[in-house]
Amino acid sequence: MDIDKLIDYLNVEQIDKYVFVGQSPAKPSRIFGGQVLAQCLNAAGRTVDEDRPAHSLHAYFLRPGNPNKQILFEVDPIRDGGSFTTRRIIAKQDGIPIFNMSASFHKMEEGFEHQMPMPPAPEPETVETDEEYWEKHAERLSNVLRPPNHFPVERRNVHRRDYLNPQPMDPHQQFWFRVQKELPDDHRLHQVLLAYISDYGLLGTAMYPHPVSPAQDDVQAASLDHGLWFHRPFRVDDFVLADQDSPSAFGNRGFSRGSFYNRDGVLIASSVQESLARVRPKKA
């Protein structure tokens, strides 16, 4: 899938003032959580004045989505204030909620500003792409992992893990990513694409300290909830660093955090996620 096709999927169709419809790629067998997250943000943003970009969203993954069925997005305009606008969005299939989200939008203001510095990371051009890694290991990986060309964003993993032979690692990873196409100066489009990408990697980071991976047949893994904050304007058609860690896991729930920096070291967004990861008992 190329980036133009992804943008088409994320650009939901408006069928009423606060109702939208979206489609999904036919593969994989269930909908990628970042897709529904991004589609909900797109739907909500279409009901908000253009001078109010999103600054935060909080979401729950309720049920697996079926990629062969359309998704209905119902937007509830719960608040239109002087500086902030709030929307609540429910995504449904066959009338059943699969995802809900609250999003807040803020008219840009000048004021206090600070940030923590970007952690050390190699330059993106020095890190191999997912495609280059796949070419080296396709024979080993093809039976358990999808080739990276299904994900229409260039990724360069700094801390790459062997998913076929997972060894315990520190719960921290970094990867650079970018859209390999010049995009228009549309803050909504860049935010929607970052929302899509923000669901990548957090679940896996929570599994790094343990000798398991989502690629194993006996592992059940899924995102449970997701939070995302947009701090500053940014572009996703230039390299962005995702720095992720997982400070805790307990009771088969892993907690992960992410920070996103442009290549100049500016903190542009932050994310948090709790995920489910359990090993199914082996059948006798």
mmCIF file of C-alpha atoms in Angstrom:
data_model
loop_
_atom_site.group_PDB
_atom_site.id
_atom_site.type_symbol
_atom_site.label_atom_id
_atom_site.label_comp_id
_atom_site.label_asym_id
_atom_site.label_seq_id
_atom_site.Cartn_x
_atom_site.Cartn_y
_atom_site.Cartn_z
ATOM 1 C CA MET A 1 0.000 0.000 0.000
ATOM 2 C CA ASP A 2 1.438 3.380 -0.969
ATOM 3 C CA ILE A 3 1.006 6.629 0.933
ATOM 4 C CA ASP A 4 -1.654 7.997 -1.432
ATOM 5 C CA LYS A 5 -3.789 4.926 -0.810
ATOM 6 C CA LEU A 6 -3.327 5.297 2.949
ATOM 7 C CA ILE A 7 -4.398 8.944 2.825
ATOM 8 C CA ASP A 8 -7.502 7.886 0.880
ATOM 9 C CA TYR A 9 -8.377 5.373 3.620
ATOM 10 C CA LEU A 10 -7.826 7.915 6.387
ATOM 11 C CA ASN A 11 -9.821 10.628 4.596
ATOM 12 C CA VAL A 12 -13.261 9.531 5.799
ATOM 13 C CA GLU A 13 -16.394 10.428 3.823
ATOM 14 C CA GLN A 14 -18.862 12.855 5.410
ATOM 15 C CA ILE A 15 -22.470 11.665 5.024
ATOM 16 C CA ASP A 16 -24.099 14.007 7.573
ATOM 17 C CA LYS A 17 -22.987 16.994 9.638
ATOM 18 C CA TYR A 18 -21.498 14.807 12.372
ATOM 19 C CA VAL A 19 -21.440 11.383 10.705
ATOM 20 C CA PHE A 20 -18.649 9.914 8.586
ATOM 21 C CA VAL A 21 -17.889 6.599 6.889
ATOM 22 C CA GLY A 22 -14.488 4.974 6.459
ATOM 23 C CA GLN A 23 -13.023 1.952 4.717
ATOM 24 C CA SER A 24 -10.057 -0.318 5.473
ATOM 25 C CA PRO A 25 -7.402 -2.208 3.512
ATOM 26 C CA ALA A 26 -8.478 -5.807 2.872
ATOM 27 C CA LYS A 27 -5.470 -7.138 4.779
ATOM 28 C CA PRO A 28 -4.596 -7.996 7.533
ATOM 29 C CA SER A 29 -7.401 -10.017 9.152
ATOM 30 C CA ARG A 30 -8.199 -7.232 11.618
ATOM 31 C CA ILE A 31 -7.957 -3.468 11.417
ATOM 32 C CA PHE A 32 -4.728 -1.788 12.548
ATOM 33 C CA GLY A 33 -5.549 0.298 15.615
ATOM 34 C CA GLY A 34 -3.672 3.332 14.314
ATOM 35 C CA GLN A 35 -5.999 3.416 11.315
ATOM 36 C CA VAL A 36 -9.168 3.819 13.395
ATOM 37 C CA LEU A 37 -7.383 6.294 15.674
ATOM 38 C CA ALA A 38 -6.414 8.426 12.680
ATOM 39 C CA GLN A 39 -9.835 8.161 11.033
ATOM 40 C CA CYS A 40 -11.544 9.285 14.244
ATOM 41 C CA LEU A 41 -9.201 12.271 14.488
ATOM 42 C CA ASN A 42 -9.905 13.121 10.857
ATOM 43 C CA ALA A 43 -13.670 12.945 11.391
ATOM 44 C CA ALA A 44 -13.523 15.082 14.530
ATOM 45 C CA GLY A 45 -11.235 17.649 12.914
ATOM 46 C CA ARG A 46 -13.631 18.106 10.012
ATOM 47 C CA THR A 47 -16.207 19.493 12.475
ATOM 48 C CA VAL A 48 -13.792 22.040 13.993
ATOM 49 C CA ASP A 49 -12.594 25.435 12.728
ATOM 50 C CA GLU A 50 -9.362 25.116 10.731
ATOM 51 C CA ASP A 51 -7.474 27.478 13.057
ATOM 52 C CA ARG A 52 -7.832 24.956 15.904
ATOM 53 C CA PRO A 53 -5.449 22.021 15.495
ATOM 54 C CA ALA A 54 -5.799 19.025 17.777
ATOM 55 C CA HIS A 55 -3.663 19.112 20.921
ATOM 56 C CA SER A 56 -4.704 15.863 22.626
ATOM 57 C CA LEU A 57 -6.734 12.695 22.233
ATOM 58 C CA HIS A 58 -7.620 9.798 24.512
ATOM 59 C CA ALA A 59 -9.003 6.546 23.132
ATOM 60 C CA TYR A 60 -10.088 3.013 24.004
ATOM 61 C CA PHE A 61 -9.897 0.012 21.689
ATOM 62 C CA LEU A 62 -13.141 -1.843 22.443
ATOM 63 C CA ARG A 63 -13.348 -4.654 19.886
ATOM 64 C CA PRO A 64 -11.314 -5.923 16.923
ATOM 65 C CA GLY A 65 -12.402 -4.279 13.689
ATOM 66 C CA ASN A 66 -13.348 -6.202 10.549
ATOM 67 C CA PRO A 67 -11.487 -4.811 7.508
ATOM 68 C CA ASN A 68 -14.170 -6.142 5.154
ATOM 69 C CA LYS A 69 -16.855 -3.896 6.628
ATOM 70 C CA GLN A 70 -17.172 -0.122 6.570
ATOM 71 C CA ILE A 71 -16.767 1.877 9.770
ATOM 72 C CA LEU A 72 -19.316 4.470 10.865
ATOM 73 C CA PHE A 73 -17.913 7.437 12.816
ATOM 74 C CA GLU A 74 -20.353 9.411 14.956
ATOM 75 C CA VAL A 75 -19.019 12.737 16.249
ATOM 76 C CA ASP A 76 -20.545 14.348 19.336
ATOM 77 C CA PRO A 77 -19.836 18.134 19.444
ATOM 78 C CA ILE A 78 -19.782 18.297 23.218
ATOM 79 C CA ARG A 79 -18.021 21.679 23.566
ATOM 80 C CA ASP A 80 -17.179 24.732 21.462
ATOM 81 C CA GLY A 81 -15.416 27.200 23.742
ATOM 82 C CA GLY A 82 -13.552 30.446 23.258
ATOM 83 C CA SER A 83 -10.157 28.735 22.966
ATOM 84 C CA PHE A 84 -10.848 25.006 23.115
ATOM 85 C CA THR A 85 -13.144 22.666 21.202
ATOM 86 C CA THR A 86 -13.915 19.123 22.394
ATOM 87 C CA ARG A 87 -15.281 16.235 20.393
ATOM 88 C CA ARG A 88 -16.291 12.708 21.342
ATOM 89 C CA ILE A 89 -16.181 10.083 18.584
ATOM 90 C CA ILE A 90 -17.542 6.535 18.467
ATOM 91 C CA ALA A 91 -16.504 4.154 15.686
ATOM 92 C CA LYS A 92 -19.036 1.405 14.936
ATOM 93 C CA GLN A 93 -19.416 -1.645 12.728
ATOM 94 C CA ASP A 94 -22.849 -3.212 12.324
ATOM 95 C CA GLY A 95 -24.092 -0.798 14.995
ATOM 96 C CA ILE A 96 -21.611 -2.102 17.589
ATOM 97 C CA PRO A 97 -18.905 0.218 18.995
ATOM 98 C CA ILE A 98 -15.368 -0.949 18.251
ATOM 99 C CA PHE A 99 -13.520 2.206 19.375
ATOM 100 C CA ASN A 100 -14.225 5.456 21.178
ATOM 101 C CA MET A 101 -12.176 8.608 21.517
ATOM 102 C CA SER A 102 -12.252 12.101 22.965
ATOM 103 C CA ALA A 103 -10.225 14.788 21.212
ATOM 104 C CA SER A 104 -9.503 18.389 22.143
ATOM 105 C CA PHE A 105 -8.596 21.210 19.765
ATOM 106 C CA HIS A 106 -6.944 24.494 20.732
ATOM 107 C CA LYS A 107 -6.622 27.837 19.004
ATOM 108 C CA MET A 108 -2.883 28.554 18.758
ATOM 109 C CA GLU A 109 -1.523 30.925 21.408
ATOM 110 C CA GLU A 110 1.863 32.347 22.392
ATOM 111 C CA GLY A 111 3.061 31.697 25.936
ATOM 112 C CA PHE A 112 5.369 29.670 28.162
ATOM 113 C CA GLU A 113 7.615 27.187 26.406
ATOM 114 C CA HIS A 114 10.179 24.550 27.379
ATOM 115 C CA GLN A 115 11.070 20.950 26.546
ATOM 116 C CA MET A 116 13.379 18.153 27.638
ATOM 117 C CA PRO A 117 16.246 17.548 25.183
ATOM 118 C CA MET A 118 16.069 14.769 22.628
ATOM 119 C CA PRO A 119 17.924 11.624 23.749
ATOM 120 C CA PRO A 120 20.988 10.538 21.768
ATOM 121 C CA ALA A 121 20.133 8.819 18.480
ATOM 122 C CA PRO A 122 22.048 8.052 15.279
ATOM 123 C CA GLU A 123 21.309 10.070 12.171
ATOM 124 C CA PRO A 124 18.450 8.424 10.256
ATOM 125 C CA GLU A 125 20.502 7.953 7.096
ATOM 126 C CA THR A 126 22.917 5.689 9.027
ATOM 127 C CA VAL A 127 20.151 3.257 10.103
ATOM 128 C CA GLU A 128 18.917 0.511 7.768
ATOM 129 C CA THR A 129 15.313 0.604 6.607
ATOM 130 C CA ASP A 130 12.804 -2.135 7.337
ATOM 131 C CA GLU A 131 12.985 -3.098 3.648
ATOM 132 C CA GLU A 132 16.776 -3.508 3.805
ATOM 133 C CA TYR A 133 16.479 -5.647 6.917
ATOM 134 C CA TRP A 134 13.764 -7.761 5.286
ATOM 135 C CA GLU A 135 15.887 -8.385 2.193
ATOM 136 C CA LYS A 136 18.613 -9.839 4.408
ATOM 137 C CA HIS A 137 16.275 -12.088 6.419
ATOM 138 C CA ALA A 138 13.248 -12.725 4.174
ATOM 139 C CA GLU A 139 13.721 -16.482 4.184
ATOM 140 C CA ARG A 140 13.499 -16.585 7.984
ATOM 141 C CA LEU A 141 10.783 -13.973 8.392
ATOM 142 C CA SER A 142 8.341 -14.595 5.547
ATOM 143 C CA ASN A 143 6.426 -17.373 7.304
ATOM 144 C CA VAL A 144 5.593 -15.330 10.409
ATOM 145 C CA LEU A 145 5.788 -11.627 9.527
ATOM 146 C CA ARG A 146 4.257 -9.523 6.804
ATOM 147 C CA PRO A 147 6.761 -7.798 4.494
ATOM 148 C CA PRO A 148 7.334 -4.154 5.454
ATOM 149 C CA ASN A 149 5.870 -2.808 2.206
ATOM 150 C CA HIS A 150 2.372 -3.229 3.719
ATOM 151 C CA PHE A 151 3.188 -0.253 5.993
ATOM 152 C CA PRO A 152 3.287 2.846 3.759
ATOM 153 C CA VAL A 153 5.761 4.785 5.900
ATOM 154 C CA GLU A 154 9.543 4.458 5.783
ATOM 155 C CA ARG A 155 10.866 3.124 9.110
ATOM 156 C CA ARG A 156 14.424 2.771 10.343
ATOM 157 C CA ASN A 157 14.652 0.843 13.619
ATOM 158 C CA VAL A 158 17.610 1.735 15.834
ATOM 159 C CA HIS A 159 16.986 -1.057 18.363
ATOM 160 C CA ARG A 160 15.898 -3.956 16.180
ATOM 161 C CA ARG A 161 14.725 -7.173 17.814
ATOM 162 C CA ASP A 162 14.754 -10.700 16.432
ATOM 163 C CA TYR A 163 11.060 -11.559 16.645
ATOM 164 C CA LEU A 164 11.698 -15.213 15.791
ATOM 165 C CA ASN A 165 14.148 -15.670 18.655
ATOM 166 C CA PRO A 166 13.213 -12.934 21.144
ATOM 167 C CA GLN A 167 15.733 -12.394 23.913
ATOM 168 C CA PRO A 168 15.085 -10.146 26.931
ATOM 169 C CA MET A 169 16.113 -6.557 26.239
ATOM 170 C CA ASP A 170 15.795 -3.220 27.987
ATOM 171 C CA PRO A 171 12.239 -1.922 27.431
ATOM 172 C CA HIS A 172 13.374 0.900 25.161
ATOM 173 C CA GLN A 173 13.437 1.349 21.415
ATOM 174 C CA GLN A 174 13.934 4.092 18.864
ATOM 175 C CA PHE A 175 13.005 4.318 15.217
ATOM 176 C CA TRP A 176 13.055 7.048 12.614
ATOM 177 C CA PHE A 177 10.144 7.373 10.208
ATOM 178 C CA ARG A 178 8.930 9.602 7.413
ATOM 179 C CA VAL A 179 6.417 9.742 4.595
ATOM 180 C CA GLN A 180 8.348 9.469 1.337
ATOM 181 C CA LYS A 181 6.344 12.109 -0.453
ATOM 182 C CA GLU A 182 6.145 15.875 -0.108
ATOM 183 C CA LEU A 183 2.832 16.698 1.556
ATOM 184 C CA PRO A 184 0.846 19.948 1.532
ATOM 185 C CA ASP A 185 1.049 22.417 4.422
ATOM 186 C CA ASP A 186 -2.059 20.985 6.062
ATOM 187 C CA HIS A 187 -1.624 20.556 9.820
ATOM 188 C CA ARG A 188 -4.621 18.218 9.977
ATOM 189 C CA LEU A 189 -3.099 15.826 7.459
ATOM 190 C CA HIS A 190 0.227 15.703 9.310
ATOM 191 C CA GLN A 191 -1.542 15.144 12.639
ATOM 192 C CA VAL A 192 -3.718 12.370 11.203
ATOM 193 C CA LEU A 193 -0.663 10.587 9.786
ATOM 194 C CA LEU A 194 1.243 10.890 13.060
ATOM 195 C CA ALA A 195 -1.777 9.486 14.897
ATOM 196 C CA TYR A 196 -1.703 6.514 12.520
ATOM 197 C CA ILE A 197 2.009 5.895 13.116
ATOM 198 C CA SER A 198 1.797 6.472 16.888
ATOM 199 C CA ASP A 199 0.193 3.050 17.415
ATOM 200 C CA TYR A 200 3.267 1.333 15.997
ATOM 201 C CA GLY A 201 5.877 -0.084 18.376
ATOM 202 C CA LEU A 202 4.428 0.697 21.796
ATOM 203 C CA LEU A 203 3.014 -2.784 22.356
ATOM 204 C CA GLY A 204 6.247 -4.417 21.243
ATOM 205 C CA THR A 205 8.305 -2.209 23.552
ATOM 206 C CA ALA A 206 6.354 -3.533 26.538
ATOM 207 C CA MET A 207 7.374 -7.067 25.531
ATOM 208 C CA TYR A 208 11.110 -6.348 25.169
ATOM 209 C CA PRO A 209 12.101 -7.512 28.699
ATOM 210 C CA HIS A 210 10.410 -10.879 28.124
ATOM 211 C CA PRO A 211 11.348 -13.774 25.792
ATOM 212 C CA VAL A 212 8.153 -13.442 23.758
ATOM 213 C CA SER A 213 7.048 -11.473 20.711
ATOM 214 C CA PRO A 214 3.751 -10.663 18.944
ATOM 215 C CA ALA A 215 4.890 -12.904 16.080
ATOM 216 C CA GLN A 216 4.452 -16.054 18.167
ATOM 217 C CA ASP A 217 1.285 -18.105 17.608
ATOM 218 C CA ASP A 218 0.726 -18.594 21.340
ATOM 219 C CA VAL A 219 0.875 -14.866 22.148
ATOM 220 C CA GLN A 220 -2.307 -12.790 22.262
ATOM 221 C CA ALA A 221 -1.468 -9.103 21.959
ATOM 222 C CA ALA A 222 -3.639 -6.018 21.484
ATOM 223 C CA SER A 223 -3.732 -2.309 22.268
ATOM 224 C CA LEU A 224 -6.169 -1.425 25.059
ATOM 225 C CA ASP A 225 -6.061 2.361 25.152
ATOM 226 C CA HIS A 226 -4.041 5.204 23.677
ATOM 227 C CA GLY A 227 -3.236 8.806 24.514
ATOM 228 C CA LEU A 228 -1.564 11.295 22.187
ATOM 229 C CA TRP A 229 -0.545 14.925 22.706
ATOM 230 C CA PHE A 230 0.522 17.269 19.910
ATOM 231 C CA HIS A 231 2.912 19.847 21.368
ATOM 232 C CA ARG A 232 4.137 21.824 18.363
ATOM 233 C CA PRO A 233 3.636 22.113 14.593
ATOM 234 C CA PHE A 234 5.512 19.461 12.613
ATOM 235 C CA ARG A 235 5.793 17.612 9.329
ATOM 236 C CA VAL A 236 5.831 13.864 8.742
ATOM 237 C CA ASP A 237 7.409 14.135 5.275
ATOM 238 C CA ASP A 238 10.762 14.718 6.996
ATOM 239 C CA PHE A 239 12.331 12.331 9.490
ATOM 240 C CA VAL A 240 10.755 12.063 12.950
ATOM 241 C CA LEU A 241 12.346 10.095 15.806
ATOM 242 C CA ALA A 242 10.078 7.917 17.944
ATOM 243 C CA ASP A 243 11.676 7.225 21.335
ATOM 244 C CA GLN A 244 9.668 4.629 23.291
ATOM 245 C CA ASP A 245 9.989 2.939 26.660
ATOM 246 C CA SER A 246 7.913 0.727 28.942
ATOM 247 C CA PRO A 247 8.322 1.482 32.665
ATOM 248 C CA SER A 248 5.910 -1.211 33.853
ATOM 249 C CA ALA A 249 4.071 -4.433 33.058
ATOM 250 C CA PHE A 250 1.800 -6.342 35.423
ATOM 251 C CA GLY A 251 -1.084 -8.787 35.078
ATOM 252 C CA ASN A 252 -0.511 -9.178 31.314
ATOM 253 C CA ARG A 253 -0.900 -5.406 30.838
ATOM 254 C CA GLY A 254 2.062 -3.442 29.567
ATOM 255 C CA PHE A 255 2.403 0.331 29.882
ATOM 256 C CA SER A 256 4.429 2.199 27.257
ATOM 257 C CA ARG A 257 5.358 5.810 26.527
ATOM 258 C CA GLY A 258 6.536 7.528 23.384
ATOM 259 C CA SER A 259 8.161 10.859 22.546
ATOM 260 C CA PHE A 260 8.410 12.198 19.002
ATOM 261 C CA TYR A 261 11.153 14.604 17.886
ATOM 262 C CA ASN A 262 11.915 16.193 14.553
ATOM 263 C CA ARG A 263 15.478 15.816 13.344
ATOM 264 C CA ASP A 264 16.373 19.198 14.875
ATOM 265 C CA GLY A 265 15.566 17.790 18.327
ATOM 266 C CA VAL A 266 12.243 19.597 18.791
ATOM 267 C CA LEU A 267 9.687 17.622 20.834
ATOM 268 C CA ILE A 268 6.579 17.571 18.656
ATOM 269 C CA ALA A 269 4.323 14.976 20.328
ATOM 270 C CA SER A 270 4.025 12.440 23.161
ATOM 271 C CA SER A 271 2.049 9.214 23.499
ATOM 272 C CA VAL A 272 1.089 6.642 26.116
ATOM 273 C CA GLN A 273 -0.515 3.247 25.712
ATOM 274 C CA GLU A 274 -1.576 0.275 27.776
ATOM 275 C CA SER A 275 -1.589 -3.035 25.949
ATOM 276 C CA LEU A 276 -2.555 -6.634 26.548
ATOM 277 C CA ALA A 277 0.030 -9.369 26.080
ATOM 278 C CA ARG A 278 -0.678 -12.883 27.317
ATOM 279 C CA VAL A 279 0.736 -16.284 26.476
ATOM 280 C CA ARG A 280 -1.974 -18.839 25.777
ATOM 281 C CA PRO A 281 -1.522 -22.150 27.588
ATOM 282 C CA LYS A 282 -0.329 -24.937 25.340
ATOM 283 C CA LYS A 283 -2.944 -27.524 24.424
ATOM 284 C CA ALA A 284 -2.431 -30.937 25.962
#
